mmCIF file with all atom_site columns, C-alpha atoms in Angstrom:
data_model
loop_
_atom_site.group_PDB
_atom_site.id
_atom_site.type_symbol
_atom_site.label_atom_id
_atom_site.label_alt_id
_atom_site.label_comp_id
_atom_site.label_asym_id
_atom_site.label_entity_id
_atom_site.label_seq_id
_atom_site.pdbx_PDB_ins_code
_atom_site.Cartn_x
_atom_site.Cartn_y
_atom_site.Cartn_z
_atom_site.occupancy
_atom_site.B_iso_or_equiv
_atom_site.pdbx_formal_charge
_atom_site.auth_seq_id
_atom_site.auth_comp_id
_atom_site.auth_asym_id
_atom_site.auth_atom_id
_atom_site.pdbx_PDB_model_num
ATOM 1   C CA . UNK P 1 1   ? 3.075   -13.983 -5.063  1.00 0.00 ? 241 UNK P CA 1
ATOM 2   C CA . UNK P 1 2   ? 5.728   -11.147 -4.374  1.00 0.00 ? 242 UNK P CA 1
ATOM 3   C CA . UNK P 1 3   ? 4.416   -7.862  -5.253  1.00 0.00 ? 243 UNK P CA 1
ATOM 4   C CA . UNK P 1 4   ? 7.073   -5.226  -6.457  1.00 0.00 ? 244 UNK P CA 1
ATOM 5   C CA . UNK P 1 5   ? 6.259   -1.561  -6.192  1.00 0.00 ? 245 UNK P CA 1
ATOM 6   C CA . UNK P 1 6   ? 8.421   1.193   -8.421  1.00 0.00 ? 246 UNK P CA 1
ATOM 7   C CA . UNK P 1 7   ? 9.096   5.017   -8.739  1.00 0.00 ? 247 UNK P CA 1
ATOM 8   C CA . UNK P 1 8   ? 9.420   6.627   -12.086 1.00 0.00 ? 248 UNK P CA 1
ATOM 9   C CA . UNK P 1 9   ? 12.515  8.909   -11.635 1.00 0.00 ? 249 UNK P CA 1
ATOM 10  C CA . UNK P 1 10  ? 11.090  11.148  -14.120 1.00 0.00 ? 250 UNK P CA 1
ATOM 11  C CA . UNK P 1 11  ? 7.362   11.415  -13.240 1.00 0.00 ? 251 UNK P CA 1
ATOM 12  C CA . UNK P 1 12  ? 7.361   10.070  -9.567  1.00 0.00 ? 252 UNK P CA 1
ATOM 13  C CA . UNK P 1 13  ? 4.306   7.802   -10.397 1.00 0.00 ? 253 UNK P CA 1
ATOM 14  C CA . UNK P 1 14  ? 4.244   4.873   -8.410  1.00 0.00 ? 254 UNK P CA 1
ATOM 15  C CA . UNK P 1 15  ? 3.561   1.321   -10.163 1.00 0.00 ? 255 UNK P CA 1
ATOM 16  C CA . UNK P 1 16  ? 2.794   -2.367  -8.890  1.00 0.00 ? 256 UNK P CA 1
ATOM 17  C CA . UNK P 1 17  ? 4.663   -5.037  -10.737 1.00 0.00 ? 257 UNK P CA 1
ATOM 18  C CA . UNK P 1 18  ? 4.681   -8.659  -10.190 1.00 0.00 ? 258 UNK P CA 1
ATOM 19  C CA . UNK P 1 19  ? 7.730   -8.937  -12.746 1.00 0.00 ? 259 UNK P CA 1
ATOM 20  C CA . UNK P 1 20  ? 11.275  -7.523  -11.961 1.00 0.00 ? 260 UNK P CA 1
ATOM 21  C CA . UNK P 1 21  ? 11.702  -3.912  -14.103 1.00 0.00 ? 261 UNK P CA 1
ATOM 22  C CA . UNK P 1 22  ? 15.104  -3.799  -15.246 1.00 0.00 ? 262 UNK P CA 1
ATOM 23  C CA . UNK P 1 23  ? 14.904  0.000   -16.383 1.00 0.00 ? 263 UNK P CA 1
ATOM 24  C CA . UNK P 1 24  ? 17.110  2.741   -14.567 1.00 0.00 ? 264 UNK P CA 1
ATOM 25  C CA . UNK P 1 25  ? 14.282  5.435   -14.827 1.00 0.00 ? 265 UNK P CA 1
ATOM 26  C CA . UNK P 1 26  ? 12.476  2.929   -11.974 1.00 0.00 ? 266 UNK P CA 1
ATOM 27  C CA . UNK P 1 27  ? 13.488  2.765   -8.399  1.00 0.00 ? 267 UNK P CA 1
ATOM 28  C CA . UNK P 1 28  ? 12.519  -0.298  -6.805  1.00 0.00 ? 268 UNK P CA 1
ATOM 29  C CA . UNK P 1 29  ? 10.826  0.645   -3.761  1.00 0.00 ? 269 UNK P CA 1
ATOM 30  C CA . UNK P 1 30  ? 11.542  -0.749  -0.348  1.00 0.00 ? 270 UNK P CA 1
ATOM 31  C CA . UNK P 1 31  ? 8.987   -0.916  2.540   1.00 0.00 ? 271 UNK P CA 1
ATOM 32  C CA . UNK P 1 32  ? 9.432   0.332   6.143   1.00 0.00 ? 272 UNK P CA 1
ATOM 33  C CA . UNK P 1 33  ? 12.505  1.493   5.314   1.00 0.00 ? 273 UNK P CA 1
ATOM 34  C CA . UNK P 1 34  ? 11.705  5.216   6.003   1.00 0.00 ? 274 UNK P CA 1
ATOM 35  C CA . UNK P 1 35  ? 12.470  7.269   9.357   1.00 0.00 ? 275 UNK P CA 1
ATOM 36  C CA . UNK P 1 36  ? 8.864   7.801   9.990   1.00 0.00 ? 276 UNK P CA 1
ATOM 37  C CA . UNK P 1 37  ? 6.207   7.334   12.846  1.00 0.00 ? 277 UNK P CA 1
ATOM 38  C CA . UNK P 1 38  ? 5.171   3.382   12.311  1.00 0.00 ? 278 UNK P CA 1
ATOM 39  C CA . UNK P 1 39  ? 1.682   4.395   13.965  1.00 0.00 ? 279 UNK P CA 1
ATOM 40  C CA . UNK P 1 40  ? 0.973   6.365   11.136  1.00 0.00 ? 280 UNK P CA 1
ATOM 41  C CA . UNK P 1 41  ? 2.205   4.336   8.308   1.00 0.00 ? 281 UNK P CA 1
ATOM 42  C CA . UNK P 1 42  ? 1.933   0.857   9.077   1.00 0.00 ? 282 UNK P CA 1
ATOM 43  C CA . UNK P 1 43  ? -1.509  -0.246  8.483   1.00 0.00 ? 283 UNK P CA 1
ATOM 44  C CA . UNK P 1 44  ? -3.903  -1.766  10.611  1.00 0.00 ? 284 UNK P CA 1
ATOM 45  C CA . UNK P 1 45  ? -5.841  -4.443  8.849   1.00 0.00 ? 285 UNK P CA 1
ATOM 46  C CA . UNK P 1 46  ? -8.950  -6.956  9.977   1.00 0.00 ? 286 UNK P CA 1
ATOM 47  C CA . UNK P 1 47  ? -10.045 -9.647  7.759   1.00 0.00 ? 287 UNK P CA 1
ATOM 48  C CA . UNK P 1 48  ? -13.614 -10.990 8.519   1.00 0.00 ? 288 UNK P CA 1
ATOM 49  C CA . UNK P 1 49  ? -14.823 -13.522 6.607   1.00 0.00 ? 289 UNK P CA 1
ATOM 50  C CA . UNK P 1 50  ? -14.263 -12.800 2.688   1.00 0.00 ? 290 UNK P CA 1
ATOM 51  C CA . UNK P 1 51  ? -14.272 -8.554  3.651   1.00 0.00 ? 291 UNK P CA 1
ATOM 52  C CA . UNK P 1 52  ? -11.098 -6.922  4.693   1.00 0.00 ? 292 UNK P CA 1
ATOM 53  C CA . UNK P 1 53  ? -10.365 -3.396  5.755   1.00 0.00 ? 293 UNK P CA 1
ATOM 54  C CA . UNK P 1 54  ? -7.512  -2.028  5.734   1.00 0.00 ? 294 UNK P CA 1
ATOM 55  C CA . UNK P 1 55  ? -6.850  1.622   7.621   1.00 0.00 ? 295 UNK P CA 1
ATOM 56  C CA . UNK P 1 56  ? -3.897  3.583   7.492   1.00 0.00 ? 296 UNK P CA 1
ATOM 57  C CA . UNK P 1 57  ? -1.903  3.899   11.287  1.00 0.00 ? 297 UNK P CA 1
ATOM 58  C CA . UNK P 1 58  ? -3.329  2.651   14.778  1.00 0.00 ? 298 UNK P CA 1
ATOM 59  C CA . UNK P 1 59  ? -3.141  6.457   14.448  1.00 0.00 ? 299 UNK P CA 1
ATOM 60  C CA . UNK P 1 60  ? -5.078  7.943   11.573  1.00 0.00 ? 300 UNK P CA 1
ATOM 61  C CA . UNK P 1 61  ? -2.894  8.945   8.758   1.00 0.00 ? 301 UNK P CA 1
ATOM 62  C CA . UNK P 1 62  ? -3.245  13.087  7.978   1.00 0.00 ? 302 UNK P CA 1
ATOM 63  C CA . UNK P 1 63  ? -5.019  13.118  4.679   1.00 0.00 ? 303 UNK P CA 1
ATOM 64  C CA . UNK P 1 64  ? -4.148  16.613  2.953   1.00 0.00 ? 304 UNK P CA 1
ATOM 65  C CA . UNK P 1 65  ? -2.731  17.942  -0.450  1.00 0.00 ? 305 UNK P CA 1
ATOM 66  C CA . UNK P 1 66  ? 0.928   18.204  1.034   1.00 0.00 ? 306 UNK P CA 1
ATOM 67  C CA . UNK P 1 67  ? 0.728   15.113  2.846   1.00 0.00 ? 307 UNK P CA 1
ATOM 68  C CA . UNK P 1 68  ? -1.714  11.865  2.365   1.00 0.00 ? 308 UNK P CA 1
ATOM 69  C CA . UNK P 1 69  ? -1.903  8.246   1.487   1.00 0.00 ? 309 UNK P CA 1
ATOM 70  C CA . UNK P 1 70  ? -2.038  7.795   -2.235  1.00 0.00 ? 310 UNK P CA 1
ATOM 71  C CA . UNK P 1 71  ? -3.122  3.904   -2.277  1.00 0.00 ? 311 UNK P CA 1
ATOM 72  C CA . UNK P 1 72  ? -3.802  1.251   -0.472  1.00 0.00 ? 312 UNK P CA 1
ATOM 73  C CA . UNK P 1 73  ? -2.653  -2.349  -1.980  1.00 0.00 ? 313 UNK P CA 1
ATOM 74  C CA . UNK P 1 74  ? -3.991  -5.789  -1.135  1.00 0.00 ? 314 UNK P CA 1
ATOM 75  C CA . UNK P 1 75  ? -1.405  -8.453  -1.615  1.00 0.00 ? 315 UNK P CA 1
ATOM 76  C CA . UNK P 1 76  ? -3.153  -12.224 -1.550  1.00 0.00 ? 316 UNK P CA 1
ATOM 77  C CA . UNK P 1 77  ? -2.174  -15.581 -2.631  1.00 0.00 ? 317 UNK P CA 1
ATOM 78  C CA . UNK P 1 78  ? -4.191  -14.930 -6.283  1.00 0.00 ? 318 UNK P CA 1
ATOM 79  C CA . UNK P 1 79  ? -3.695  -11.727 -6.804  1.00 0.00 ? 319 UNK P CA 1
ATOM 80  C CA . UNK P 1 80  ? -2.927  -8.274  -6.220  1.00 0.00 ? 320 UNK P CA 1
ATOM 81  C CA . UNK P 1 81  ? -5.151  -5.405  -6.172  1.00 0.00 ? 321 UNK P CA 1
ATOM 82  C CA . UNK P 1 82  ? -4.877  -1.473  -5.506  1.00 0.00 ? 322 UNK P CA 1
ATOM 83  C CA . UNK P 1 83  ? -7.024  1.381   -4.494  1.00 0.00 ? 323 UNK P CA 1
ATOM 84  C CA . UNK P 1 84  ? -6.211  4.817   -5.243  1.00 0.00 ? 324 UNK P CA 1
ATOM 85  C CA . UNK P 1 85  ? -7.123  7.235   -2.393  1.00 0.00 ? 325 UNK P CA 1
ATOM 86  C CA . UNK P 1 86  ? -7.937  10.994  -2.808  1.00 0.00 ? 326 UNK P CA 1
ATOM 87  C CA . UNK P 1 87  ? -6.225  13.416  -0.366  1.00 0.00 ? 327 UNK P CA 1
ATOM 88  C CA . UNK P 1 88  ? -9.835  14.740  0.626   1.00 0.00 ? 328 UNK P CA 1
ATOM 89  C CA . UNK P 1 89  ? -11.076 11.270  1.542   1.00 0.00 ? 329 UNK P CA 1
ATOM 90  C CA . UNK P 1 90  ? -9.833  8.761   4.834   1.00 0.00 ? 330 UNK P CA 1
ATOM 91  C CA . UNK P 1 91  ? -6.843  6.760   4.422   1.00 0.00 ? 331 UNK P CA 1
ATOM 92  C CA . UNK P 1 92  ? -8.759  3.361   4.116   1.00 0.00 ? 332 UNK P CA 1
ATOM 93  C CA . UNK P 1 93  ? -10.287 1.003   1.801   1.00 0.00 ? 333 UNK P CA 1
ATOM 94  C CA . UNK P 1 94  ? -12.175 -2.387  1.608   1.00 0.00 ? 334 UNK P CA 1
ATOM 95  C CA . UNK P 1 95  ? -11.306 -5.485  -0.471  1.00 0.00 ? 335 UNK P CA 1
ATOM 96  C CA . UNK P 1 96  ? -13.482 -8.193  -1.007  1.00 0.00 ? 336 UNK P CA 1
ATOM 97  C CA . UNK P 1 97  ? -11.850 -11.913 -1.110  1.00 0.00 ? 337 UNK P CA 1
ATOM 98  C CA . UNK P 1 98  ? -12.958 -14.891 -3.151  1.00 0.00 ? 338 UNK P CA 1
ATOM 99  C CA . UNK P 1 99  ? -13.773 -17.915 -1.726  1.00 0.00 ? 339 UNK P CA 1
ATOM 100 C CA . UNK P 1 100 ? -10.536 -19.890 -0.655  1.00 0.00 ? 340 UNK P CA 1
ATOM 101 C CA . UNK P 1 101 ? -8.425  -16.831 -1.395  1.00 0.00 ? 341 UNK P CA 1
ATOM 102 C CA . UNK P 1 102 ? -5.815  -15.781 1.565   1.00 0.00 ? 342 UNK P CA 1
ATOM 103 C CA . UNK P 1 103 ? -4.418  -12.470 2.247   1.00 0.00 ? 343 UNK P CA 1
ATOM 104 C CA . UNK P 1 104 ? -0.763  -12.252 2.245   1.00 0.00 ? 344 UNK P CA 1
ATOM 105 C CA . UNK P 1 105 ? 0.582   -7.998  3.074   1.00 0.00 ? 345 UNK P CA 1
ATOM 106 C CA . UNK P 1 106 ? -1.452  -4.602  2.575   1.00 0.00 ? 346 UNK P CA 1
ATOM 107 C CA . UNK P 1 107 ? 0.782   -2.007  1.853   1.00 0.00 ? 347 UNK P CA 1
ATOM 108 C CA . UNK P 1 108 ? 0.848   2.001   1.644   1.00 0.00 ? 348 UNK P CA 1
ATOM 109 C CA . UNK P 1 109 ? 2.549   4.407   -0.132  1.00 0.00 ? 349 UNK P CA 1
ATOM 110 C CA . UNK P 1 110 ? 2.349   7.868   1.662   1.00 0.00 ? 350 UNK P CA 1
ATOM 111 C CA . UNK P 1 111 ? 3.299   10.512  -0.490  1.00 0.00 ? 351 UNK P CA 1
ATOM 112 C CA . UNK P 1 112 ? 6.215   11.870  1.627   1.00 0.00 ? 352 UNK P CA 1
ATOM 113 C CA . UNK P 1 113 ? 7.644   8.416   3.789   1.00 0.00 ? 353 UNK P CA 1
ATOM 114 C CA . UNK P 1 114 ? 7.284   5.763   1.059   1.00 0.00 ? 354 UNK P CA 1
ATOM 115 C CA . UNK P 1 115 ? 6.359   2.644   1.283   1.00 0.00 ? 355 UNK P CA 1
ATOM 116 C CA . UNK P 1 116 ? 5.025   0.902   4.200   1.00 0.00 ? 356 UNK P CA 1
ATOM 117 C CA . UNK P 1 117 ? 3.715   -3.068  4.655   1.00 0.00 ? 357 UNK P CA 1
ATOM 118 C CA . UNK P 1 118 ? 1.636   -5.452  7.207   1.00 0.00 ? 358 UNK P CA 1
ATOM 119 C CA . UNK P 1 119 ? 2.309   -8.789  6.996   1.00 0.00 ? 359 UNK P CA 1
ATOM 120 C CA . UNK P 1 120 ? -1.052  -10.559 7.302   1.00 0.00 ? 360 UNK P CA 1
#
């Protein structure tokens, strides 16, 4: 399953599609391809049975107004599913697998250096 993230050029909302969007107001997104600090973008992940955490940077991502992690996005061989994060909040979140299901990527989208992945 290839997960596709894109920008609205008018709104700057960020969307997850697992189709191609052939419309210029989108911007396909790329990840890691930002001049950024990887420890603070690239996130650190553990998988433990069916749970997995995901946390943003072996360094903890700054979580303000001006500058945050907007959502976390688990990637597996069934699905794809992503959590919203509030700027007040930690830059982390917990997915819950079903049985026989297999992580593929988490990815990140910080507001102000993109789009970031782990391969899992």
């Amino acid at each position: 399953m290839e997960a596709r993230f894109y920008k609205n050029k008018e709104t700057n909302e960020v969307i997850l599609s697992l189709e191609e969007i052939n419309d210029e107001k989108y911007l396909l997104l790329k990840a890691n391809d930002t001049d950024a600090a990887l420890e603070k973008h690239v996130p650190e992940v553990t998988v433990e049975g069916n749970h997995v955490h995901a946390v943003v940077g072996s360094v903890i991502h700054p979580m303000t107004e001006a500058h945050h992690i907007a959502f976390l996005c688990l990637v597996t061989d069934q699905k794809a599913e992503m959590k919203k994060l509030d700027h007040t909040g930690k830059p982390e979140a917990d997915f819950v697998l079903a049985d026989g299901e297999k992580p593929l990527a988490v990815y990140e989208f910080c507001n102000l250096h993109g789009l970031w992945k782990k391969e899992l």
